[in-house]
Amino acid sequence: MTKSFYLTTAIDYVNGQPHLGHAYEKVISDVIARSRRSLGQEVFFLTGLDEHGQKVQQAAHNEGKTPQAYCDALALDWRTFARELQLSNQDFVRTSDPRHKSVVQAVLTKLNNEGHFYRSKYKGFYSTRQETFLTEKDRRPDGSFDPIYGDVTELVEENYYFKLKDHQQWLIDTIEANPEFIAPINRRNEVLGFLKNNELEDLCITRPAARLSWGIPLPFDPEYVTYVWFDALVNYISIPAAYGDPKLITALPDLKLDASTQSQGLALWPADLHVIGKDILKFHAVYWPIMLKAIGLALPKQILVHGWWQKDGEKISKSTGNIIDPLAVINNWSLDAFRYYVTRELAIGPDGNWTDAGFAARYTAELANGIGNLLNRSLAMLRSYRQKVVPPRHDELSHGAMTTVATVRTQLLNQDLQGALQSLFSLITTANQFIDQTAPFKLAKDPAQAQRLDEILYNLIEVCRILAVLIWPFLPTTAEKIFAQIGIVNPPADFNLAVWGGLPAGHVTNDPAPLFPRRDTLSSPA
Ligand code: MSP
C-alpha cells in the first residue's frame, strides 16, 4: 500500500472560541491538502480538538456539566466551524475519543516498561491557568510572575517525569542533519539556538488525579492522569493507529485493535507535515521528536510554523473586543473571499495584520475586478459575438499560461501558498490586459476581423478554464462556479486539467454570473 501524504493541524482547545487564528491555520492546511490531491497524491488530512485539562474541568463544573458532556456540546460547534471553512479533512480527532485514549495508554505503558520515566518530588510554583510548573527563571526582575500565568501557587507534588535530557544532543544532531525538518528557517534557528544554549529539563508528564481528574489515567498508576501536552501530541499517531497503520501496530504491540481496524492498514506515519503556530513550537520541535524516538517511530518530515495574526496592529483579544469572527466575515463576504484574504495577505511564517480596509480592498481589486471581471467579460463577449460557442483553438496566451502552471505547481509543492496566488493572479492581470489591448468589443464591429476575434475569445475562455484549476485548492467554490459557467461538468480538482488546449472548439458555454458581486467598499467585513 502506498503511503498517503499525511498532514495535520494543531488540535484546538475545545473551550476556546473559534477565531481568526484557528481559521487561518485550518484554511492553509486545507489548501495544502487540496493542492496535493489535485497534484495526484493520496492525502489524509487530520484536524481536531484538545479536550483534557484543568480549565475544561473547571468550566464544565461551573456549568454543572460533566467534562465529557461539556466537551461534546462544544465539539459540535467546532465541527460546524470546520464545515463552514469547507475543510476537506478525512477525520476529526477528539482527545476524549476512546481510540485516542487507548493509544496514549499504550505509549505510556511502553515507555514506562522501557525505563523512560521516573518518579520524583517537585517543590515549587504552579500556574493553574497555564497548567505548567514554573521555576525561578520564570520570575520577572521584580520577583513577580507574568500575568499570563494567572494565580501562581506553591506546591509540593510527586509526579512522573520523562527523561528528555538524555536526548538533547541527538535532537540537535537530528535537526542539523535535516534542514527541512523545521520550516521556515528562522524557526529552525530558534529551536537550535534554544537547544544549544539551555539544558533541557525532564518533562513532568502527569498530574495527580486528586487535583485533576479530567485526563487520561496512567495505565500503571491510577493516582495520576497524563499531562495534557503529552496526551495532545499523541493525537498525531493515535489516528494512524486507529486506521491500522502497520508502523504503529509494530511500535505499539500492546495496543488492542479490533480486526476490522487492523485490516484497513492505512499507511500514514510518518506525517509529512505538522502545521502549527509559532507559540507551540517547543512542544512540537523538542518534546514530540523525543517522544517519537522513545516510542521507536520515525519523525515527521516537516513542522511548518505559521505566524500570528493581529488586528489593526494589535493583539487579537476578547477582553479588548479586538476580534474577528471568521463566521461573520464568511456570512457577509463569502467563504472564498475569507480563504483568499488570509492566504494571499500572509505568507506562512511571519506575523500578519488583519485590517477591514485591506480585506475590502483585496476583495474589490483582486476578486471582483480581477478574476470576477475576467470571467464575466470573457463569457459575456462569447455570448454576444459567438452565441456561447467556443471558436477553434488558438495559442497566443498558451506559453504564458503554461509557464504559470509550472510555477504554481512548484510553489504548491513547497507550501508557498501566497506565492502561488501571486503567480496565478499575474496571469489574470495578463488576460485582463489582453482584453484591453486587443479590444475585442471594437473588432466585433468589423466582420473582416472575425478570425482575430475568434482567436482572442478562445484564449480568454481557455485562460479562465486553466485559472479555475489553479485556484481550486484555495477557492474551491469559485473554481467550481467558473467551470459551471464555462459549461464543464467535471470538477476542477485535478491539476492535470491545467493543460492548454483542453477546451474543444464548438463547446457551448453557459451564461456568465458575477463570481464576486461588487460591494460597497465601506461596509466592514465583520
Ligand atoms: N491545544 C493546543 C495545541 C495542541 S497540538 C497537539 C493549542 N490550542 S489553541 O487552540 O490555543 O491553538 C491552536 C492553534 O491556533 C495553534 O497552532 C495556535 O498557534 C493557533 N493560533 C491561536 N491564535 C492565533 C493567532 N492569533 N494567529 C494565528 N494562529 C493562532 O495551542
XYZ file of C-alpha atoms and ligand atoms in Angstrom:
557
model
C 0.000 0.000 0.000
C 1.390 3.430 -0.909
C 1.777 5.882 1.901
C -0.636 8.804 1.919
C 0.531 12.387 2.276
C -0.373 12.819 5.932
C -0.973 16.353 7.120
C -2.127 17.605 10.498
C -3.104 20.867 12.173
C -2.733 21.737 15.833
C -5.754 20.468 17.740
C -7.621 23.418 19.194
C -8.542 23.836 22.830
C -12.182 22.852 22.951
C -13.095 25.605 25.413
C -11.843 28.499 23.289
C -14.000 30.322 20.773
C -13.077 29.526 17.157
C -11.312 32.675 15.972
C -9.245 34.009 13.100
C -6.047 32.277 14.260
C -7.730 28.869 14.305
C -9.463 29.518 10.992
C -6.223 30.629 9.361
C -4.306 27.529 10.354
C -7.085 25.249 9.216
C -7.515 27.041 5.893
C -3.818 26.983 4.970
C -3.717 23.292 5.882
C -6.775 22.654 3.753
C -5.217 24.479 0.795
C -2.131 22.287 1.141
C -4.284 19.145 1.384
C -6.320 20.081 -1.694
C -3.175 21.055 -3.643
C -1.608 17.691 -3.033
C -4.802 15.887 -4.025
C -5.079 17.973 -7.155
C -1.485 17.043 -7.943
C -2.409 13.373 -7.725
C -1.338 12.386 -4.222
C -3.442 10.389 -1.824
C -3.926 12.724 1.162
C -5.002 12.192 4.738
C -5.775 15.499 6.436
C -6.380 15.463 10.177
C -7.642 18.173 12.483
C -9.481 18.080 15.789
C -9.753 19.062 19.421
C -7.663 19.075 22.569
C -10.111 18.432 25.393
C -8.411 17.473 28.634
C -7.078 19.624 31.438
C -7.860 21.781 34.381
C -9.544 24.619 32.537
C -12.072 22.341 30.868
C -12.746 20.536 34.145
C -13.319 23.894 35.848
C -15.519 25.314 33.090
C -17.636 22.142 32.995
C -18.006 22.281 36.758
C -19.127 25.933 36.558
C -21.829 24.938 34.080
C -22.900 21.983 36.196
C -21.954 19.503 33.470
C -19.640 16.544 33.305
C -16.471 17.407 31.379
C -17.481 14.907 28.689
C -20.931 16.457 28.222
C -19.384 19.917 28.219
C -16.871 18.878 25.529
C -19.492 17.057 23.466
C -21.539 20.243 23.209
C -18.562 22.386 22.246
C -17.267 19.805 19.794
C -20.450 20.287 17.763
C -19.577 23.979 17.306
C -16.038 23.125 16.258
C -17.219 20.574 13.742
C -19.611 23.154 12.321
C -16.692 25.568 12.146
C -14.652 23.027 10.144
C -17.598 22.507 7.805
C -18.132 26.236 7.301
C -14.484 26.571 6.331
C -15.038 23.721 3.833
C -12.144 21.764 5.291
C -11.508 18.574 3.371
C -10.283 16.661 6.427
C -10.535 12.869 6.497
C -11.046 12.628 10.234
C -11.635 14.810 13.263
C -9.844 13.670 16.386
C -11.001 14.428 19.906
C -8.630 13.607 22.728
C -11.562 12.223 24.721
C -12.134 9.604 21.979
C -11.590 6.059 23.282
C -9.490 5.326 20.179
C -7.115 8.138 21.172
C -7.000 7.247 24.857
C -6.022 3.667 24.159
C -3.033 4.817 22.093
C -1.894 7.270 24.772
C -2.067 4.459 27.298
C -0.173 2.066 25.021
C 2.559 4.699 24.589
C 2.754 5.254 28.351
C 2.965 1.520 29.029
C 5.726 1.049 26.505
C 7.815 3.986 27.667
C 7.367 3.026 31.290
C 8.400 -0.579 30.624
C 11.455 0.613 28.774
C 12.627 2.869 31.598
C 11.933 6.301 30.107
C 10.089 7.552 33.198
C 10.927 8.089 36.854
C 9.009 9.383 39.849
C 10.157 12.457 41.642
C 9.003 15.003 44.157
C 8.616 18.541 42.941
C 8.540 21.562 45.192
C 7.883 24.868 43.525
C 5.437 27.052 41.727
C 2.486 26.040 39.623
C 0.307 28.054 37.281
C -3.171 26.581 37.098
C -4.100 28.831 34.222
C -1.224 27.551 32.064
C -1.203 24.110 33.709
C 2.522 24.346 33.997
C 5.265 24.316 36.585
C 7.352 27.458 36.904
C 10.893 27.944 38.072
C 12.895 30.838 39.432
C 13.860 31.575 35.818
C 10.259 32.443 35.054
C 10.182 35.249 37.611
C 10.363 38.799 36.348
C 13.089 41.116 37.677
C 10.720 42.351 40.429
C 10.117 38.763 41.594
C 6.557 38.506 40.260
C 5.312 36.130 37.563
C 3.901 37.318 34.268
C 0.113 37.860 34.484
C -0.323 35.289 31.679
C 0.268 32.668 34.383
C -2.701 33.858 36.475
C -2.550 32.841 40.125
C 0.713 31.084 40.869
C 0.688 28.761 43.871
C 3.483 26.995 45.666
C 3.118 23.253 45.966
C 4.904 20.025 46.739
C 3.901 17.183 44.493
C 5.138 13.793 43.402
C 4.868 13.090 39.687
C 6.244 11.042 36.822
C 8.938 12.522 34.637
C 10.017 11.684 31.095
C 13.789 11.693 30.597
C 14.131 14.334 27.931
C 17.611 15.425 28.913
C 19.220 12.217 27.661
C 18.191 13.014 24.097
C 19.301 16.625 23.823
C 22.413 16.029 21.710
C 20.576 13.539 19.500
C 17.919 16.164 18.819
C 20.470 18.833 17.924
C 22.223 16.421 15.562
C 18.916 15.373 14.006
C 17.762 18.929 13.352
C 21.158 19.815 11.925
C 21.141 16.788 9.640
C 17.598 17.524 8.394
C 17.438 21.108 7.171
C 13.797 20.708 6.108
C 12.577 19.395 9.455
C 11.536 22.790 10.842
C 10.336 25.477 8.429
C 10.706 28.379 7.897
C 14.417 28.574 8.591
C 14.191 31.263 11.295
C 12.099 28.856 13.395
C 14.694 26.129 12.872
C 17.401 28.502 14.043
C 15.301 29.453 17.043
C 14.992 25.807 18.125
C 18.680 25.099 17.563
C 19.613 28.254 19.496
C 17.393 27.160 22.375
C 18.802 23.628 22.426
C 22.403 24.760 22.268
C 22.092 27.378 24.982
C 19.887 25.640 27.532
C 19.995 22.359 29.298
C 16.697 20.548 28.761
C 14.664 19.827 31.865
C 12.997 16.433 32.096
C 9.291 16.702 31.333
C 6.681 16.213 34.018
C 4.098 14.023 32.286
C 1.483 13.545 34.998
C -0.861 15.429 37.257
C -2.296 13.860 40.411
C -5.832 12.653 39.717
C -6.876 14.083 43.071
C -6.278 17.574 41.681
C -7.192 16.931 38.052
C -9.480 14.083 37.106
C -10.277 15.137 33.517
C -7.383 13.434 31.807
C -6.177 10.050 30.617
C -5.323 7.791 33.576
C -1.812 6.357 33.700
C -2.236 2.649 32.951
C 0.317 1.741 35.609
C -0.760 4.194 38.329
C -4.411 5.245 38.606
C -3.494 8.010 41.044
C -2.344 10.053 38.069
C -3.621 11.408 34.784
C -1.493 12.279 31.780
C -0.221 15.833 31.314
C -2.331 17.483 28.576
C 0.515 18.156 26.161
C 1.818 14.587 26.333
C -1.755 13.453 25.646
C -2.412 16.007 22.888
C 0.736 15.382 20.841
C -0.085 11.690 20.638
C -3.162 12.542 18.518
C -0.869 12.629 15.510
C -0.238 8.899 15.871
C -3.448 7.784 17.542
C -5.449 8.304 14.382
C -2.990 6.394 12.164
C -3.168 3.623 14.766
C -6.954 3.720 14.596
C -6.678 3.089 10.849
C -4.358 0.148 11.423
C -1.156 1.809 10.191
C 1.409 -1.039 10.200
C 4.143 1.260 11.603
C 2.000 1.953 14.664
C 0.916 -1.633 15.126
C 4.574 -2.665 15.190
C 5.647 0.134 17.526
C 2.804 -0.448 20.000
C 2.367 -4.209 20.297
C 0.157 -3.872 23.389
C -2.411 -1.780 21.583
C -5.673 -3.645 21.251
C -7.329 -3.035 17.906
C -10.318 -4.795 16.519
C -9.755 -6.918 13.442
C -11.594 -4.570 11.088
C -9.397 -1.622 12.082
C -6.235 -3.609 11.732
C -7.213 -4.847 8.302
C -7.566 -1.289 6.958
C -3.790 -0.942 7.253
C -3.679 2.656 6.050
C -0.029 3.726 5.721
C 0.128 7.234 7.194
C 3.085 7.541 9.534
C 5.443 9.392 9.426
C 3.424 12.572 8.969
C 4.539 14.664 6.035
C 3.531 17.923 7.630
C 2.526 19.206 11.046
C 1.108 22.711 10.573
C 1.323 24.703 13.820
C 1.527 28.252 15.157
C 4.740 29.762 16.460
C 3.650 29.644 20.112
C 3.653 25.847 20.259
C 6.959 25.269 18.510
C 8.810 23.920 21.554
C 6.213 21.210 22.140
C 6.433 20.068 18.525
C 10.133 20.545 17.820
C 11.547 19.415 21.184
C 9.152 17.210 23.167
C 7.446 15.460 20.261
C 10.572 14.262 18.398
C 11.982 12.886 21.642
C 8.701 11.136 22.417
C 8.722 9.587 18.948
C 12.302 8.466 19.270
C 11.492 6.802 22.580
C 8.453 5.089 21.056
C 10.615 3.907 18.156
C 8.886 5.834 15.400
C 10.274 7.979 12.593
C 10.000 11.748 12.897
C 7.532 13.772 10.856
C 9.068 15.109 7.659
C 8.316 18.720 8.437
C 6.975 21.013 11.123
C 5.613 24.039 9.299
C 5.295 27.032 11.595
C 2.968 29.892 10.793
C 2.881 33.335 12.368
C 0.171 35.001 14.385
C -2.490 37.386 13.210
C -3.093 40.728 14.776
C -5.959 43.081 14.019
C -5.188 46.714 13.272
C -1.672 46.211 14.611
C -2.837 44.929 17.987
C -3.160 41.589 19.665
C -6.434 39.810 18.992
C -8.132 39.733 22.349
C -11.612 39.008 23.509
C -11.226 41.246 26.525
C -10.466 44.366 24.480
C -13.026 43.404 21.825
C -10.298 43.365 19.185
C -11.533 40.221 17.480
C -12.563 38.915 14.105
C -15.315 36.376 13.927
C -14.465 34.302 10.841
C -18.038 33.061 10.509
C -19.403 36.613 10.447
C -16.912 37.523 7.715
C -17.876 34.411 5.777
C -21.591 35.182 6.086
C -21.034 38.705 4.934
C -18.414 38.243 2.201
C -18.398 34.537 1.291
C -16.094 31.751 2.352
C -13.861 32.085 -0.676
C -13.286 35.786 -0.010
C -12.152 34.851 3.508
C -9.944 31.988 2.306
C -8.457 34.276 -0.309
C -7.634 37.136 2.040
C -5.889 35.017 4.668
C -3.806 33.013 2.209
C -2.925 35.996 -0.005
C -2.247 38.529 2.734
C 0.151 36.434 4.782
C 2.976 34.093 3.827
C 3.358 31.044 6.073
C 5.862 32.235 8.648
C 5.732 35.905 9.554
C 3.032 37.564 11.642
C 0.108 39.169 9.851
C -2.164 42.105 10.365
C -5.852 41.961 9.522
C -7.472 45.231 8.537
C -11.071 45.528 7.377
C -9.996 48.083 4.780
C -7.317 45.713 3.465
C -9.873 42.927 3.225
C -12.342 45.104 1.306
C -9.576 46.405 -0.985
C -8.408 42.931 -1.944
C -11.988 41.802 -2.450
C -12.685 44.622 -4.860
C -9.391 44.811 -6.725
C -8.408 41.175 -6.923
C -11.590 39.146 -6.676
C -14.358 41.325 -8.127
C -12.273 43.313 -10.632
C -9.565 40.696 -11.133
C -10.811 37.179 -11.632
C -14.520 38.036 -11.490
C -14.293 40.626 -14.208
C -12.093 38.485 -16.433
C -14.544 35.594 -16.446
C -17.543 37.849 -16.784
C -16.188 39.843 -19.706
C -14.907 36.754 -21.481
C -18.161 34.816 -21.260
C -20.301 37.866 -22.000
C -18.340 38.552 -25.190
C -18.526 34.921 -26.250
C -22.288 35.059 -25.740
C -22.719 38.334 -27.630
C -20.390 37.611 -30.534
C -20.401 33.813 -30.897
C -23.663 32.592 -29.307
C -21.612 30.990 -26.498
C -19.804 28.641 -28.920
C -16.054 28.247 -28.345
C -14.046 29.050 -31.515
C -11.144 26.927 -32.803
C -8.075 26.568 -30.634
C -5.539 29.367 -30.682
C -2.352 29.517 -28.637
C -1.437 33.150 -28.137
C -1.571 33.042 -24.311
C -0.547 29.411 -24.114
C 3.093 29.980 -23.313
C 2.376 32.458 -20.503
C -0.350 30.249 -19.078
C 1.750 27.095 -19.094
C 4.689 28.921 -17.521
C 2.339 29.991 -14.737
C 1.074 26.424 -14.353
C 4.640 25.146 -13.903
C 5.472 27.884 -11.397
C 2.300 27.320 -9.392
C 2.962 23.574 -9.292
C 6.390 24.157 -7.745
C 5.043 26.741 -5.324
C 2.265 24.427 -4.164
C 4.733 21.605 -3.590
C 6.809 23.999 -1.471
C 3.773 25.153 0.511
C 4.323 28.670 -0.867
C 0.621 29.444 -0.998
C 0.969 33.201 -1.138
C 3.484 32.876 -3.985
C 1.143 30.567 -5.918
C -1.678 33.106 -5.616
C 0.616 35.893 -6.769
C 1.618 33.834 -9.796
C -1.874 32.945 -10.828
C -3.080 36.488 -10.310
C -0.402 37.771 -12.634
C -1.971 35.531 -15.285
C -5.331 37.151 -14.502
C -3.765 40.576 -14.972
C -2.180 39.479 -18.247
C -5.516 38.227 -19.534
C -7.367 41.369 -18.454
C -4.695 43.477 -20.192
C -5.033 41.266 -23.270
C -8.692 42.308 -23.460
C -7.819 45.959 -23.071
C -5.046 45.787 -25.672
C -6.840 43.730 -28.304
C -10.207 45.469 -27.745
C -12.448 42.627 -28.963
C -15.513 44.846 -28.473
C -14.160 47.028 -31.310
C -13.180 44.089 -33.503
C -16.718 42.727 -33.170
C -17.995 45.654 -35.189
C -15.800 44.767 -38.170
C -16.680 41.498 -39.999
C -13.195 41.461 -41.563
C -11.778 40.894 -38.076
C -13.874 37.789 -37.372
C -10.926 35.432 -37.237
C -8.950 37.684 -34.924
C -11.976 37.896 -32.651
C -12.223 34.087 -32.629
C -8.581 33.846 -31.582
C -8.976 36.303 -28.742
C -12.116 34.655 -27.416
C -10.545 31.197 -27.429
C -7.532 32.460 -25.491
C -9.698 34.160 -22.901
C -12.008 31.247 -22.160
C -9.080 28.819 -22.091
C -7.178 31.006 -19.611
C -10.288 31.118 -17.398
C -10.555 27.331 -17.518
C -6.913 26.897 -16.519
C -7.217 29.508 -13.785
C -10.113 27.585 -12.260
C -7.895 24.518 -11.931
C -5.045 26.513 -10.372
C -7.302 28.315 -7.936
C -9.328 25.277 -6.844
C -7.249 24.387 -3.746
C -7.692 27.949 -2.468
C -11.212 28.846 -3.579
C -12.999 25.576 -4.318
C -16.463 27.099 -4.702
C -15.244 29.805 -7.055
C -13.359 27.282 -9.167
C -16.478 25.140 -9.421
C -18.541 28.176 -10.398
C -16.050 29.026 -13.148
C -16.260 25.500 -14.512
C -20.050 25.573 -14.304
C -20.229 28.873 -16.189
C -17.850 27.606 -18.853
C -20.103 24.566 -19.030
C -17.657 21.908 -17.875
C -19.203 19.144 -15.835
C -16.055 17.570 -14.338
C -14.774 19.167 -11.147
C -11.718 21.468 -11.445
C -9.939 19.383 -8.810
C -7.272 17.806 -10.996
C -4.107 19.719 -11.808
C -3.688 17.644 -14.984
C -6.586 19.600 -16.447
C -4.368 22.691 -16.481
C -3.018 21.929 -19.948
C -3.525 24.371 -22.791
C -5.992 23.265 -25.413
C -8.304 21.294 -23.167
C -11.296 23.326 -24.302
C -12.593 21.930 -27.620
C -13.842 24.091 -30.454
C -17.621 24.032 -30.648
C -18.060 23.641 -26.889
C -21.055 25.661 -25.698
C -20.660 27.674 -22.507
C -23.272 28.811 -20.029
C -24.246 32.357 -19.160
C -21.930 34.487 -17.045
C -22.891 35.430 -13.486
C -20.761 37.575 -11.139
C -18.339 35.486 -9.062
C -17.794 38.245 -6.521
C -20.607 40.798 -6.631
C -19.294 44.335 -6.283
C -19.705 45.699 -2.803
C -19.927 48.987 -1.049
C -16.264 49.041 -0.038
C -17.105 50.913 3.138
C -19.016 48.028 4.667
C -16.857 46.241 7.151
C -16.045 42.525 6.908
C -17.104 41.541 10.379
N -4.270 22.665 22.040
C -3.038 23.288 21.705
C -2.385 22.601 20.532
C -2.104 21.140 20.699
S -1.420 20.443 19.261
C -1.003 18.905 19.705
C -3.279 24.762 21.357
N -4.544 25.088 21.059
S -5.014 26.591 20.674
O -6.438 26.490 20.453
O -4.570 27.524 21.654
O -4.285 26.974 19.342
C -4.470 26.199 18.181
C -3.654 26.773 17.041
O -4.142 28.077 16.718
C -2.167 26.912 17.384
O -1.352 26.430 16.327
C -2.000 28.411 17.540
O -0.724 28.878 17.184
C -3.038 28.935 16.567
N -3.412 30.308 16.881
C -4.034 30.768 18.004
N -4.129 32.133 17.916
C -3.569 32.568 16.748
C -3.472 33.808 16.070
N -3.859 34.948 16.614
N -2.953 33.798 14.817
C -2.588 32.638 14.184
N -2.682 31.460 14.795
C -3.042 31.404 16.111
O -2.328 25.520 21.342
